[in-house]
Coordinates of C-alpha atoms in Angstrom, one line a residue:
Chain L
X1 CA 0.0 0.0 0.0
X2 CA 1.4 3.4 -0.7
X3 CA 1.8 6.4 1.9
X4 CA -0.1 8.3 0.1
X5 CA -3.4 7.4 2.4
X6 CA -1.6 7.9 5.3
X7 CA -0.6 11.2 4.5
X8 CA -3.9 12.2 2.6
X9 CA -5.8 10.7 6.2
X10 CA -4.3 12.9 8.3
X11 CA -5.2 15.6 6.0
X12 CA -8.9 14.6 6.3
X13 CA -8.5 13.9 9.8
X14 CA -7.2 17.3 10.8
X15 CA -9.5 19.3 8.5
X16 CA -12.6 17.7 10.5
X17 CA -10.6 19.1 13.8
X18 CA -10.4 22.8 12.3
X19 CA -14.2 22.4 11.3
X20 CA -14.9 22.1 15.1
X21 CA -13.1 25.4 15.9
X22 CA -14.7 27.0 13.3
X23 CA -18.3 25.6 14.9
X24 CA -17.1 26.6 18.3
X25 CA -16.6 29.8 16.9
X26 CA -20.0 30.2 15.0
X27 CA -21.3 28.7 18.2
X28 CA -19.9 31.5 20.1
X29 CA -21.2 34.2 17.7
X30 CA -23.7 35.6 20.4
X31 CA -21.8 35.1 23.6
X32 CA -20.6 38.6 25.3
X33 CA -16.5 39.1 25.3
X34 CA -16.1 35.9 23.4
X35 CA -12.7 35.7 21.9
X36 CA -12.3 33.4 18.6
X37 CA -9.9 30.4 18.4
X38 CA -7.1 30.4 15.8
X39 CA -5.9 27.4 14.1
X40 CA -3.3 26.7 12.0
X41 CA -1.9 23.6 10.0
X42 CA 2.0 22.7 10.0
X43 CA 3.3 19.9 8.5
X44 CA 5.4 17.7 10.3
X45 CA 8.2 15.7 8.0
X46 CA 7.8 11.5 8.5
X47 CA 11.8 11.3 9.9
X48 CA 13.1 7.6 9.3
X49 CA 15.5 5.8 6.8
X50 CA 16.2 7.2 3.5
X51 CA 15.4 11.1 2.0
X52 CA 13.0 12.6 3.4
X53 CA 9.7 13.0 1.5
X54 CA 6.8 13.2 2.9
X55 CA 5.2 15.5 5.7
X56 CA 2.4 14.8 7.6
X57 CA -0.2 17.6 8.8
X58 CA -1.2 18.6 12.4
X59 CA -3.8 21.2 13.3
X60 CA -3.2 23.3 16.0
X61 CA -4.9 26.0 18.0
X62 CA -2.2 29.1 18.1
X63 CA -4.2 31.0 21.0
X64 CA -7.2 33.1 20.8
X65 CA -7.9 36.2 18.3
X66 CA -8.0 39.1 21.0
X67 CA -9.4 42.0 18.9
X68 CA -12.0 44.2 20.6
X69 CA -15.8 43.2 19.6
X70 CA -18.5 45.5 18.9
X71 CA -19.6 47.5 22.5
X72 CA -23.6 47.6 22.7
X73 CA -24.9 49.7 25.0
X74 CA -27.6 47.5 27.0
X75 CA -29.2 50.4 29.6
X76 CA -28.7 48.0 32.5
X77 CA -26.7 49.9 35.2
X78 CA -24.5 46.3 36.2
X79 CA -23.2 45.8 32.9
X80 CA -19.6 47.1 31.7
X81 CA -17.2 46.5 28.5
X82 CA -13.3 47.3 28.2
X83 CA -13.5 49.6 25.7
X84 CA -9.9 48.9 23.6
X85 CA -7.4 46.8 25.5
X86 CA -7.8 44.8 28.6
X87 CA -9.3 42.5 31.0
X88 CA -11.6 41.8 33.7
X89 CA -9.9 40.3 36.9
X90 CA -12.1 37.5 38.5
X91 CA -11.4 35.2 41.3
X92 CA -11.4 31.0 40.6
X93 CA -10.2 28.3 42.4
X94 CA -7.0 28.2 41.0
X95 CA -6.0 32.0 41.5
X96 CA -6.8 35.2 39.3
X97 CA -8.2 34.3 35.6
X98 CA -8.9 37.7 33.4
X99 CA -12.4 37.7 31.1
X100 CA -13.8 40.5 28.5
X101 CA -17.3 39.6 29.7
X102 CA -18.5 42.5 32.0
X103 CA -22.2 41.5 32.9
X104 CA -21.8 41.6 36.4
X105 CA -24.6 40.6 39.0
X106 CA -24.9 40.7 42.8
X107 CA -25.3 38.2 45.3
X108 CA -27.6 38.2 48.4
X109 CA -24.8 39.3 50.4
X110 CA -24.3 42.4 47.8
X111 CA -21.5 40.6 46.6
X112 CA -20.1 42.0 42.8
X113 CA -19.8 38.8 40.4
X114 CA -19.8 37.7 37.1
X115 CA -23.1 35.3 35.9
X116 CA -21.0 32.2 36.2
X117 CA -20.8 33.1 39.7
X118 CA -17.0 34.1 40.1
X119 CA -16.0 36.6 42.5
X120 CA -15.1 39.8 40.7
X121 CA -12.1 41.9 42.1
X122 CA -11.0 45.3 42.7
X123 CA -7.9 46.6 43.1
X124 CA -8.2 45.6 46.9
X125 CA -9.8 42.4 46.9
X126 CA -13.9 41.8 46.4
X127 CA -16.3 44.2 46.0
X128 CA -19.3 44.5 48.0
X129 CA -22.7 46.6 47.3
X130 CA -24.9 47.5 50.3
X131 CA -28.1 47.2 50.3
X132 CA -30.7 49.6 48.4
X133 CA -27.8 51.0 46.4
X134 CA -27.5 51.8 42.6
X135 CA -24.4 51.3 41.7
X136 CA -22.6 52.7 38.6
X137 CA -18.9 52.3 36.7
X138 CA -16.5 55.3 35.6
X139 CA -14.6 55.2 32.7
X140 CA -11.2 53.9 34.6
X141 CA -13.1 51.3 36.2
X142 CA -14.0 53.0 39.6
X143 CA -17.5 52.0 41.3
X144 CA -19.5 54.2 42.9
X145 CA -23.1 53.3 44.6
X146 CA -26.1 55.4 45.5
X147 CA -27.6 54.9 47.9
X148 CA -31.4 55.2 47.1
X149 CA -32.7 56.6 50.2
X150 CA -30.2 59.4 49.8
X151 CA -28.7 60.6 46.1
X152 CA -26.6 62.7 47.2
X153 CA -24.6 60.7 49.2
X154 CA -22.4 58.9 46.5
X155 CA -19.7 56.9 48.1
X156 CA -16.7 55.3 46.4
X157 CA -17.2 51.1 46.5
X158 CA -13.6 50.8 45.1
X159 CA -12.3 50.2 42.3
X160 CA -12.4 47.0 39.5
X161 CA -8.8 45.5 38.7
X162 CA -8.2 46.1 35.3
X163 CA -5.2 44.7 33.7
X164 CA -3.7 44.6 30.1
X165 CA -1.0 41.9 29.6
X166 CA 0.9 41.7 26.6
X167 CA -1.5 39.3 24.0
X168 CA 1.7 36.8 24.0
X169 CA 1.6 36.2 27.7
X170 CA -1.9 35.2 28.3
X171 CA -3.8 32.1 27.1
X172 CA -7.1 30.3 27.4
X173 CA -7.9 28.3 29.9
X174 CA -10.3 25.1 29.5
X175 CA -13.3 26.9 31.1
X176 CA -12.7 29.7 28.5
X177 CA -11.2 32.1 31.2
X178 CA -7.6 33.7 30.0
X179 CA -4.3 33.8 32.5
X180 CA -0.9 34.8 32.6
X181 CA 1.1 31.6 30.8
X182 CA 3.5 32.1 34.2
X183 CA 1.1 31.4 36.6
X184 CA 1.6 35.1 38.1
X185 CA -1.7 37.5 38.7
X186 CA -1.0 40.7 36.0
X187 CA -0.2 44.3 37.2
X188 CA -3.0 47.1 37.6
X189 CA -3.0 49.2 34.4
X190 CA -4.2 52.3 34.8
X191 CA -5.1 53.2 31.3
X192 CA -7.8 50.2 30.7
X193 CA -11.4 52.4 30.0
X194 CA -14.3 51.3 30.8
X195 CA -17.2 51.5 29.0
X196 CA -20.4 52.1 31.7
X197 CA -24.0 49.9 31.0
X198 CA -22.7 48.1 27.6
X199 CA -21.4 45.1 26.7
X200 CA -19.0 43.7 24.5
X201 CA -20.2 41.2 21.5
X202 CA -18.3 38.4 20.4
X203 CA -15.1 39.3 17.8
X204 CA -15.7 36.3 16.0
X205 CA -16.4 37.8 12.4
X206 CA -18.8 35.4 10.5
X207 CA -17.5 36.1 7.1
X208 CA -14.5 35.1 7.9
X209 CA -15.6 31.5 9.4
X210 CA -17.7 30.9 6.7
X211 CA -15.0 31.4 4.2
X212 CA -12.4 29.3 6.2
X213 CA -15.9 26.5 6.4
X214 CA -15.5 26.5 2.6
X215 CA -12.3 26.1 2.3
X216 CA -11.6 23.6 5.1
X217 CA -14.5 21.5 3.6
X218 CA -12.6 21.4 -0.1
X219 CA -9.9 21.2 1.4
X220 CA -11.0 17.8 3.1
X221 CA -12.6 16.7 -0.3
X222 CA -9.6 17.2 -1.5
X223 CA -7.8 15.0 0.5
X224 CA -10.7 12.7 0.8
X225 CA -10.1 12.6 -3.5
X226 CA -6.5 11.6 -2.6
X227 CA -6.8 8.4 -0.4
X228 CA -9.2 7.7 -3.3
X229 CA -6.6 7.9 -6.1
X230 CA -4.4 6.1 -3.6
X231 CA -6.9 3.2 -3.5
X232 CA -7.0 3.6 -7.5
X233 CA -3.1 2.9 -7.9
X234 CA -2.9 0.1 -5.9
X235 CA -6.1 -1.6 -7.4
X236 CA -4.1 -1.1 -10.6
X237 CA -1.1 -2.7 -9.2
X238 CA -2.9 -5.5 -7.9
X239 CA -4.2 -6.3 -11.2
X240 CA -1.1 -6.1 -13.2
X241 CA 0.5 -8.5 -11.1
X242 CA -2.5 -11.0 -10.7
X243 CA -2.2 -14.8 -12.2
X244 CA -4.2 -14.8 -15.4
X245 CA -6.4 -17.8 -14.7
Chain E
X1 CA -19.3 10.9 15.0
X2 CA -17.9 14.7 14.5
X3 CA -17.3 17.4 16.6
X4 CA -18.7 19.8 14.5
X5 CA -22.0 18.3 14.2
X6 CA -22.5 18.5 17.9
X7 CA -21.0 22.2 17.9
X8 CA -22.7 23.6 15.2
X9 CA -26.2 21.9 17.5
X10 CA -25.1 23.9 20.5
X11 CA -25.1 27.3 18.7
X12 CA -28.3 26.6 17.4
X13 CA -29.8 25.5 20.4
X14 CA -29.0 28.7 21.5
X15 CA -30.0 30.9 19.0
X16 CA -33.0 28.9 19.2
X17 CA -33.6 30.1 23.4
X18 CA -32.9 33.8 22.4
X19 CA -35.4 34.0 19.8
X20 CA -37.7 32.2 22.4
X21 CA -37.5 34.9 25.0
X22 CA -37.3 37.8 22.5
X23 CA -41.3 36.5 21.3
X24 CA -42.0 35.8 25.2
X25 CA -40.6 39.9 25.5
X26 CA -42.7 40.9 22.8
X27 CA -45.7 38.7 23.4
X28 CA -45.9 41.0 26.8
X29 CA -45.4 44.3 25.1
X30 CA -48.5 45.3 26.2
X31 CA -48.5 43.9 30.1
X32 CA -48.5 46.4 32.8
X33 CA -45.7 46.1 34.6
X34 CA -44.0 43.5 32.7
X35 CA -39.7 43.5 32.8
X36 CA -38.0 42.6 29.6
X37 CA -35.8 39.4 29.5
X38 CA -32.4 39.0 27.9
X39 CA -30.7 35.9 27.4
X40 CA -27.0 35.0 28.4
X41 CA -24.9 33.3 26.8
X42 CA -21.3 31.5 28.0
X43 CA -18.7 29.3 26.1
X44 CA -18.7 25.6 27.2
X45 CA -15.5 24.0 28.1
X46 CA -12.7 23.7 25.5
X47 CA -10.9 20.1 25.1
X48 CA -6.6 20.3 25.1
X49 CA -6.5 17.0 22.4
X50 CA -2.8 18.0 22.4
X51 CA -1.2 19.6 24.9
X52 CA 1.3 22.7 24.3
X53 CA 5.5 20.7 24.8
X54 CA 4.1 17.3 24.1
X55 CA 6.9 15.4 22.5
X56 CA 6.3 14.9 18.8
X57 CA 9.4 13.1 17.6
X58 CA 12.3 11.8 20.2
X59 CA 14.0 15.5 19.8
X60 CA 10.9 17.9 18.8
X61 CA 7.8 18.7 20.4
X62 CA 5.3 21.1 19.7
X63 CA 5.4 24.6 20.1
X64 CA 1.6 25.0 20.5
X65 CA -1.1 22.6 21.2
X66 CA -4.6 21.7 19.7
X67 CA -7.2 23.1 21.6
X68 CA -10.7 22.5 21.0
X69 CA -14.1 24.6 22.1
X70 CA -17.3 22.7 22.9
X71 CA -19.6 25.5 21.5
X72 CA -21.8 27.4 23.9
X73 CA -24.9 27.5 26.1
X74 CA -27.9 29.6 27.7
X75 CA -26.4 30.7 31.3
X76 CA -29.3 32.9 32.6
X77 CA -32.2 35.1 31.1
X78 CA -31.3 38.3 33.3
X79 CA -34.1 40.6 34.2
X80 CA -33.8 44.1 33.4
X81 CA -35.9 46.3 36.2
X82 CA -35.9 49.6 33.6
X83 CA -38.8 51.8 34.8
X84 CA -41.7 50.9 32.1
X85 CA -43.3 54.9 30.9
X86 CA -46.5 55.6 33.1
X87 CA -49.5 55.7 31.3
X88 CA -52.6 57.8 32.7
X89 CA -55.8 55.3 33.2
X90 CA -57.5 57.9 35.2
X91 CA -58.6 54.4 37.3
X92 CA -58.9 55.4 40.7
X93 CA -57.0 52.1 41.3
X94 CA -54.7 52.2 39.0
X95 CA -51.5 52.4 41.0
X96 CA -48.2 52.9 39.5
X97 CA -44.5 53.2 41.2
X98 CA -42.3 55.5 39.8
X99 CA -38.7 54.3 41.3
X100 CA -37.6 51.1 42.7
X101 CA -40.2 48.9 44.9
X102 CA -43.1 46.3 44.3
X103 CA -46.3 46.0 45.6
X104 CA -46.6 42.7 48.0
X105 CA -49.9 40.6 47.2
X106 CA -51.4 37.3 49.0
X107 CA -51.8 34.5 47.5
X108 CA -54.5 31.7 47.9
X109 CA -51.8 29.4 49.7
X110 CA -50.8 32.1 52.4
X111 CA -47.0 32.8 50.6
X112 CA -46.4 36.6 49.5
X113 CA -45.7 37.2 46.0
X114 CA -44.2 40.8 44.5
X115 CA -45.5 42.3 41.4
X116 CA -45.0 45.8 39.3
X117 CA -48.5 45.7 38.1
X118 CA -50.6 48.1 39.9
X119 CA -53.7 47.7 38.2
X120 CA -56.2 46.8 40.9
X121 CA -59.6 46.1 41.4
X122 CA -62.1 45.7 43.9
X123 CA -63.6 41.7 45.2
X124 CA -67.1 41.7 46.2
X125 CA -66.1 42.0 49.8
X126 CA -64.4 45.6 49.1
X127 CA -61.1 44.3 49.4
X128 CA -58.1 45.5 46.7
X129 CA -57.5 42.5 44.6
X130 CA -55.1 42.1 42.0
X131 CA -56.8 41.1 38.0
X132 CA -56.5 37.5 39.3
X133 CA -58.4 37.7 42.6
X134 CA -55.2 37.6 45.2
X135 CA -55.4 40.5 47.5
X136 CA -52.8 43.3 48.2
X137 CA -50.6 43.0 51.7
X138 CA -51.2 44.9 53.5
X139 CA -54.7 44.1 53.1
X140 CA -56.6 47.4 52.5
X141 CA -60.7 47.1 52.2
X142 CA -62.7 49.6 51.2
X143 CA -65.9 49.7 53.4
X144 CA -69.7 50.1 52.1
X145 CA -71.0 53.3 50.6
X146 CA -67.5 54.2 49.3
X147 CA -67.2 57.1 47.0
X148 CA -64.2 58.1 45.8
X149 CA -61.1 56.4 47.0
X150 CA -57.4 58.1 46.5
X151 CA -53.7 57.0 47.3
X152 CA -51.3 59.5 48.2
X153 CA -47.7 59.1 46.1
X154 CA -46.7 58.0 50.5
X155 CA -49.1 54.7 49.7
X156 CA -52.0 56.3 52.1
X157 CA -55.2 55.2 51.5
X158 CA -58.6 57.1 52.2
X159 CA -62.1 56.8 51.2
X160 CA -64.9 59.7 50.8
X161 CA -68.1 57.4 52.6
X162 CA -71.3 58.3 52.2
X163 CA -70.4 61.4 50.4
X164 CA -69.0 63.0 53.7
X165 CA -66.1 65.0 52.0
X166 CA -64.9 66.9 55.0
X167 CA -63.9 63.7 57.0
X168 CA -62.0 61.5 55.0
X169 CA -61.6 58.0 56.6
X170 CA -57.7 56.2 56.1
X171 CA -58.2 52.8 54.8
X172 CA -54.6 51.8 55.5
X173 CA -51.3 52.2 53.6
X174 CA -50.0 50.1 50.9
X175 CA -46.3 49.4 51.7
X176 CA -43.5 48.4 48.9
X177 CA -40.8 46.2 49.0
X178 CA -37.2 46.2 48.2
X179 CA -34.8 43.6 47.3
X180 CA -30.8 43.8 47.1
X181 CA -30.8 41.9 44.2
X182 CA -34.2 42.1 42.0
X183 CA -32.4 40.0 38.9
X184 CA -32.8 37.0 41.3
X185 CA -36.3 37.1 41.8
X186 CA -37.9 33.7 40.1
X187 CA -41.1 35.2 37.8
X188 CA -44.0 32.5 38.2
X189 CA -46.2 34.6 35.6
X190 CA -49.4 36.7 36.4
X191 CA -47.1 39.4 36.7
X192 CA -45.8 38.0 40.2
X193 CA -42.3 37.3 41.5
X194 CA -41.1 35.1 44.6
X195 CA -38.0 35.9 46.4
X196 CA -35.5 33.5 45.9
X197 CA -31.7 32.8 47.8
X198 CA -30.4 35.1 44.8
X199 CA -32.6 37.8 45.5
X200 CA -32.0 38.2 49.3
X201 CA -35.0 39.0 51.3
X202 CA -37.6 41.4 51.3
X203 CA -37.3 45.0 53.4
X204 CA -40.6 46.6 53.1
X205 CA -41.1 50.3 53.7
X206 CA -43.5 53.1 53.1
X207 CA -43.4 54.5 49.3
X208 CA -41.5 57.5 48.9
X209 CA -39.1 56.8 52.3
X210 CA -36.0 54.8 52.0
X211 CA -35.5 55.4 48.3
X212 CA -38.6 53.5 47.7
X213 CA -40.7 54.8 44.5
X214 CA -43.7 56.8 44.9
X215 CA -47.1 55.0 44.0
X216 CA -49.0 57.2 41.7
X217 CA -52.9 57.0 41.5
X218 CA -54.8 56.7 38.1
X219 CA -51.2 55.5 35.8
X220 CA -50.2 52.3 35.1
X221 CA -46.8 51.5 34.3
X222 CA -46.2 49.2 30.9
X223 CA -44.3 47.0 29.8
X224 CA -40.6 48.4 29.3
X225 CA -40.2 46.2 26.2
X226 CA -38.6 47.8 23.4
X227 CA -39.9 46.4 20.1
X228 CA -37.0 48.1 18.0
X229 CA -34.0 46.5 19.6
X230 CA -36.1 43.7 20.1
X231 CA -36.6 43.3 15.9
X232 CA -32.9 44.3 16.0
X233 CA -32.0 41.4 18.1
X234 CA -34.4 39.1 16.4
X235 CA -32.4 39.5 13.0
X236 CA -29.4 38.7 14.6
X237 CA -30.6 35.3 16.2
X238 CA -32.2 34.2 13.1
X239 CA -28.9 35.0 11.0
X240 CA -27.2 33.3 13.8
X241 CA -29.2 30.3 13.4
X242 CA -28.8 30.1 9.6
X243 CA -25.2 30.0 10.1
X244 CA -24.8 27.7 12.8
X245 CA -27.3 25.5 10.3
X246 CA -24.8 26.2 7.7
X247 CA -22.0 24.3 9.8
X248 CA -24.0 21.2 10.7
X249 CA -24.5 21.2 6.5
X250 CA -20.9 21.1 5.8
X251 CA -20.2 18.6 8.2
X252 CA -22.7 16.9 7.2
X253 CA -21.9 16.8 3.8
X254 CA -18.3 15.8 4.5
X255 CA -19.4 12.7 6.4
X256 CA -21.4 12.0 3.0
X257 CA -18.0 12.2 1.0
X258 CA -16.5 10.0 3.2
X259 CA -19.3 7.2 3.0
X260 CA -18.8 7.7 -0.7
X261 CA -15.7 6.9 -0.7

C-alpha cells in the first residue's frame, strides 16, 4: 500500500478538527467578550531511513484572536465592557483568571460577580454593594453606589482590577477564562477604559468563518479525493500482477 | 461521529432560546408592569486534544497545542428592572411606582408574592385584589357606601363614605418592598415574582421613604419592552441560526464524502 493514504488521512482527519473550531466559533457568535480560536496547519516531516519526502499535517490552536468586539450599549446599570485593550480580573479556584465579559450581577450578600458566579475583584480584593444601592462604573473602572434613600450621598465602593498583559503572555484556559502563561496575577493598568451599562459582542467575524468552512471543507474533499486515487493505484497494481487464470 | 455536528447543534440550540425569549418579550409588550428578559450566553468547556511541549518526535515537540471549544450554552435570562413609561388610566385604582419597589400581594396558599402591576380592582367583599383575585398586603378594604377612594404618592389610603367630603376615613397604607438583588427574583407569571436565595430577602417600607418609589394613583406602568432592539435582536438570532445550520450542512456533507468513498 502506498503512503499516500496515510498522508492524505491525516489531512482529512485534521480538517474535521479545524471544522470544530470553526463551529465553536459560529457557536460562540452571540456570547458577550467571546474571543475566537485560531488554528493553524504545519506539517510535520515522516523522519526515518532514506530522503525525506513526505510530511504529515497537524492542526493546532495558536491562542485566541484578542481583537475588541463591537460595544452595545444595554441600559442595564451592572453591565460594563473594556472599551480597547484589557481585562476583567475575576477570582477561581485556581488563582486570578482575566475575562472580556463584564455582565456583572450581585449576590444576596451584595457581593459583585460575574453570571458564572466568580467573584469579581477590585484593586483591593472583592467588592461588596450595600443594600438599596444603585451602583454605577466610571470610565477607569471606579464604582460608585447610591444609595437610594439618599442621592446625594455617593460613596466610592472601590475600584475594579483592570489589567492589560501583553497578548503573548496570556492564554485560554479550558473553562474559557484567560491567565498569565507564568502562573503570576497581572499588574493594575491604569489606562484600561471602561465603558459604563454596555457590553461587548463576540469578535468572531462570520465572514471570515464561513470562508475558512468552505475552504476547510474542499480542502477535506480534496484529500478525501487523494486516499481515493491512492486506493485507484494500488487496485491497478494489484491487477497487473495478478495470475491470469 | 464529528465534533462539528454537535457544535454547530449547541449554537443553534442557543440561538434557538434567544429567539424564544425575544417573542415571550414581545408577546408582553403590552403587560402592565412587565420587565424585559435577555438571554445569556457563555462558552462551554474547550478540550486540550494535544497539549502545548508534548513530545512529537524523540527531539521535537510542539510549540503549541490543539485546543478544542465545545460550543456554547444559555447561562441565565437576566431581568432588566428599567422603569416601564407611566401611562394615565385615570382608574382610581390604578396604581403605578415611579422608582424602585413592588407592591406585595397574598396569594390563595398564604405565601407573599411581589409584582410591578398596579392595576387593581375591587372583590365583592371591598377588598383590593389584583386582576387575578389575590389580595394586596397589606390588606386594604374599602368599606360600604364608598365614594371616591385616592392613594397618596406615601401609599396612604382614604375613602370619601357616604359622600361625607370633609372627613376623610384612612383605609390603610400600601407598603412596597425592596430587594438587594431584583435580577434574582424567580417570575411565576401573572405578573408575580417570589424571592429566591439570589434575591436576598424582602425589606418593606412606606413609598416615597428609603428610596422606595412613589405610587401614583390613576397611571399604570407598561411593559418596558422595546420592540426596535427587540426586531434588531431578532435579526441577529435568526442569521445566527442560519449560520450555525450552515455548519452542521458542511459537516454533514463531508461525512457524505467519506461514505462515498
Amino acid at each position: 500500500m502506498d503512503r499516500l493514504i496515510y498522508v492524505a488521512m491525516t489531512g482529512a482527519k485534521q480538517s474535521m478538527q479545524r471544522q470544530a473550531t470553526i463551529s465553536s466559533n459560529l457557536a460562540n457568535a452571540a456570547t458577550p467578550g467571546f474571543r475566537a480560536d485560531l488554528d493553524t496547519f504545519r506539517a510535520v516531516p515522516v523522519l526515518g531511513e532514506g530522503a525525506q519526502t513526505r510530511a504529515f499535517v497537524v492542526a493546532q490552536t495558536t491562542g485566541a484572536d484578542l481583537s475588541p468586539g463591537v460595544i452595545q450599549s444595554t441600559g442595564r446599570d451592572m453591565d460594563a465592557a473594556i472599551n480597547g485593550d484589557g481585562w476583567f480580573t475575576v477570582q477561581t479556584g485556581s488563582g486570578e483568571a482575566y475575562t472580556r465579559n463584564g455582565g456583572f450581577e450581585i449576590d444576596a450578600s451584595g457581593l459583585l460577580k460575574t453570571r458564572s458566579g466568580l467573584v469579581v475583584m477590585g484593586e483591593n480584593g472583592p467588592i461588596t454593594v450595600p443594600d438599596n444601592t444603585r451602583i454605577s462604573f466610571g470610565s477607569d473602572g471606579t464604582i460608585s453606589g447610591t444609595p437610594l434613600d439618599n442621592p446625594s450621598a455617593t460613596t466610592d465602593l472601590g475600584r475594579l482590577k483592570l489589567v492589560n498583559p501583553a497578548g503573548t503572555d496570556v492564554y485560554k484556559g479550558t473553562d474559557g477564562l484567560f491567565r498569565m502563561r507564568d502562573g503570576s496575577a497581572a499588574q493594575t493598568d491604569e489606562n484600561v477604559e471602561v465603558a459604563p451599562d454596555a457590553l461587548e459582542n463576540s469578535n468572531v467575524n462570520a465572514v471570515d468563518e464561513l470562508v475558512n468552512m468552505i475552504s476547510s471543507q474542499r480542502h477535506y474533499d480534496m484529500q478525501v479525493q487523494l486516499i481515493q486515487s491512492a486506493d485507484t493505484n494500488a487496485r491497478s497494481v494489484a491487477s497487473i500482477i495478478q495470475f491470469s487464470s | 461521529m464529528m465534533r462539528s455536528l454537535w457544535i454547530a447543534k449547541t449554537g443553534m440550540d442557543a440561538m434557538q432560546n434567544n429567539v424564544d425569549v425575544i417573542s415571550h418579550n414581545l408577546a408582553n409588550v403590552a403587560t402592565n408592569g412587565y420587565k424585559r428578559e435577555r438571554p445569556i450566553f457563555d462558552d462551554l468547556l474547550y478540550q486540550n486534544l494535544r497539549q502545548p511541549g508534548g513530545a512529537t518526535s524523540q527531539t521535537t515537540s510542539l510549540p503549541t497545542g490543539l485546543q478544542l471549544g465545545t460550543g456554547v450554552r444559555t447561562v441565565a435570562t437576566a431581568r432588566i428592572f428599567e422603569q416601564g413609561s407611566l401611562q394615565n388610566t385615570e382608574g382610581q385604582l390604578d396604581l403605578a411606582i415611579n422608582g424602585v419597589g413592588f407592591f406585595q400581594i397574598t396569594q390563595p396558599d398564604g405565601t407573599t408574592a411581589y409584582t410591578r402591576d398596579g392595576s387593581f380592582q375591587l372583590d365583592n367583599q371591598g377588598n383590593v385584589v389584583t386582576a387575578e383575585g389575590e389580595a394586596l398586603s397589606p390588606a386594604i378594604q374599602v368599606p360600604a357606601g364608598t365614594t371616591s377612594v385616592s392613594v397618596g404618592k406615601d401609599g396612604t389610603v382614604t375613602a370619601i363614605v357616604n359622600n361625607v367630603a370633609s372627613a376623610p376615613v384612612t383605609l390603610g397604607v400600601i407598603q412596597l418592598a425592596t430587594f438587594i438583588n431584583p435580577a434574582g427574583l424567580q417570575a411565576i407569571g401573572d405578573n408575580l415574582y417570589l424571592e429566591t436565595n439570589a434575591s436576598g430577602a424582602p425589606t418593606a417600607g412606606q413609598p416615597g421613604t428609603n428610596g422606595l418609589g412613589a405610587v401614583n394613583q390613576g397611571y399604570v406602568e407598561t411593559s418596558n419592552v422595546n420592540v426596535t432592539e427587540e426586531l434588531v435582536n431578532m435579526i441577529q438570532a435568526q442569521r445566527a441560526y442560519e449560520i450555525n445550520s450552515r455548519a452542521v450542512t458542511t459537516s454533514d456533507q463531508m461525512l457524505q464524502k467519506l461514505e462515498s468513498m
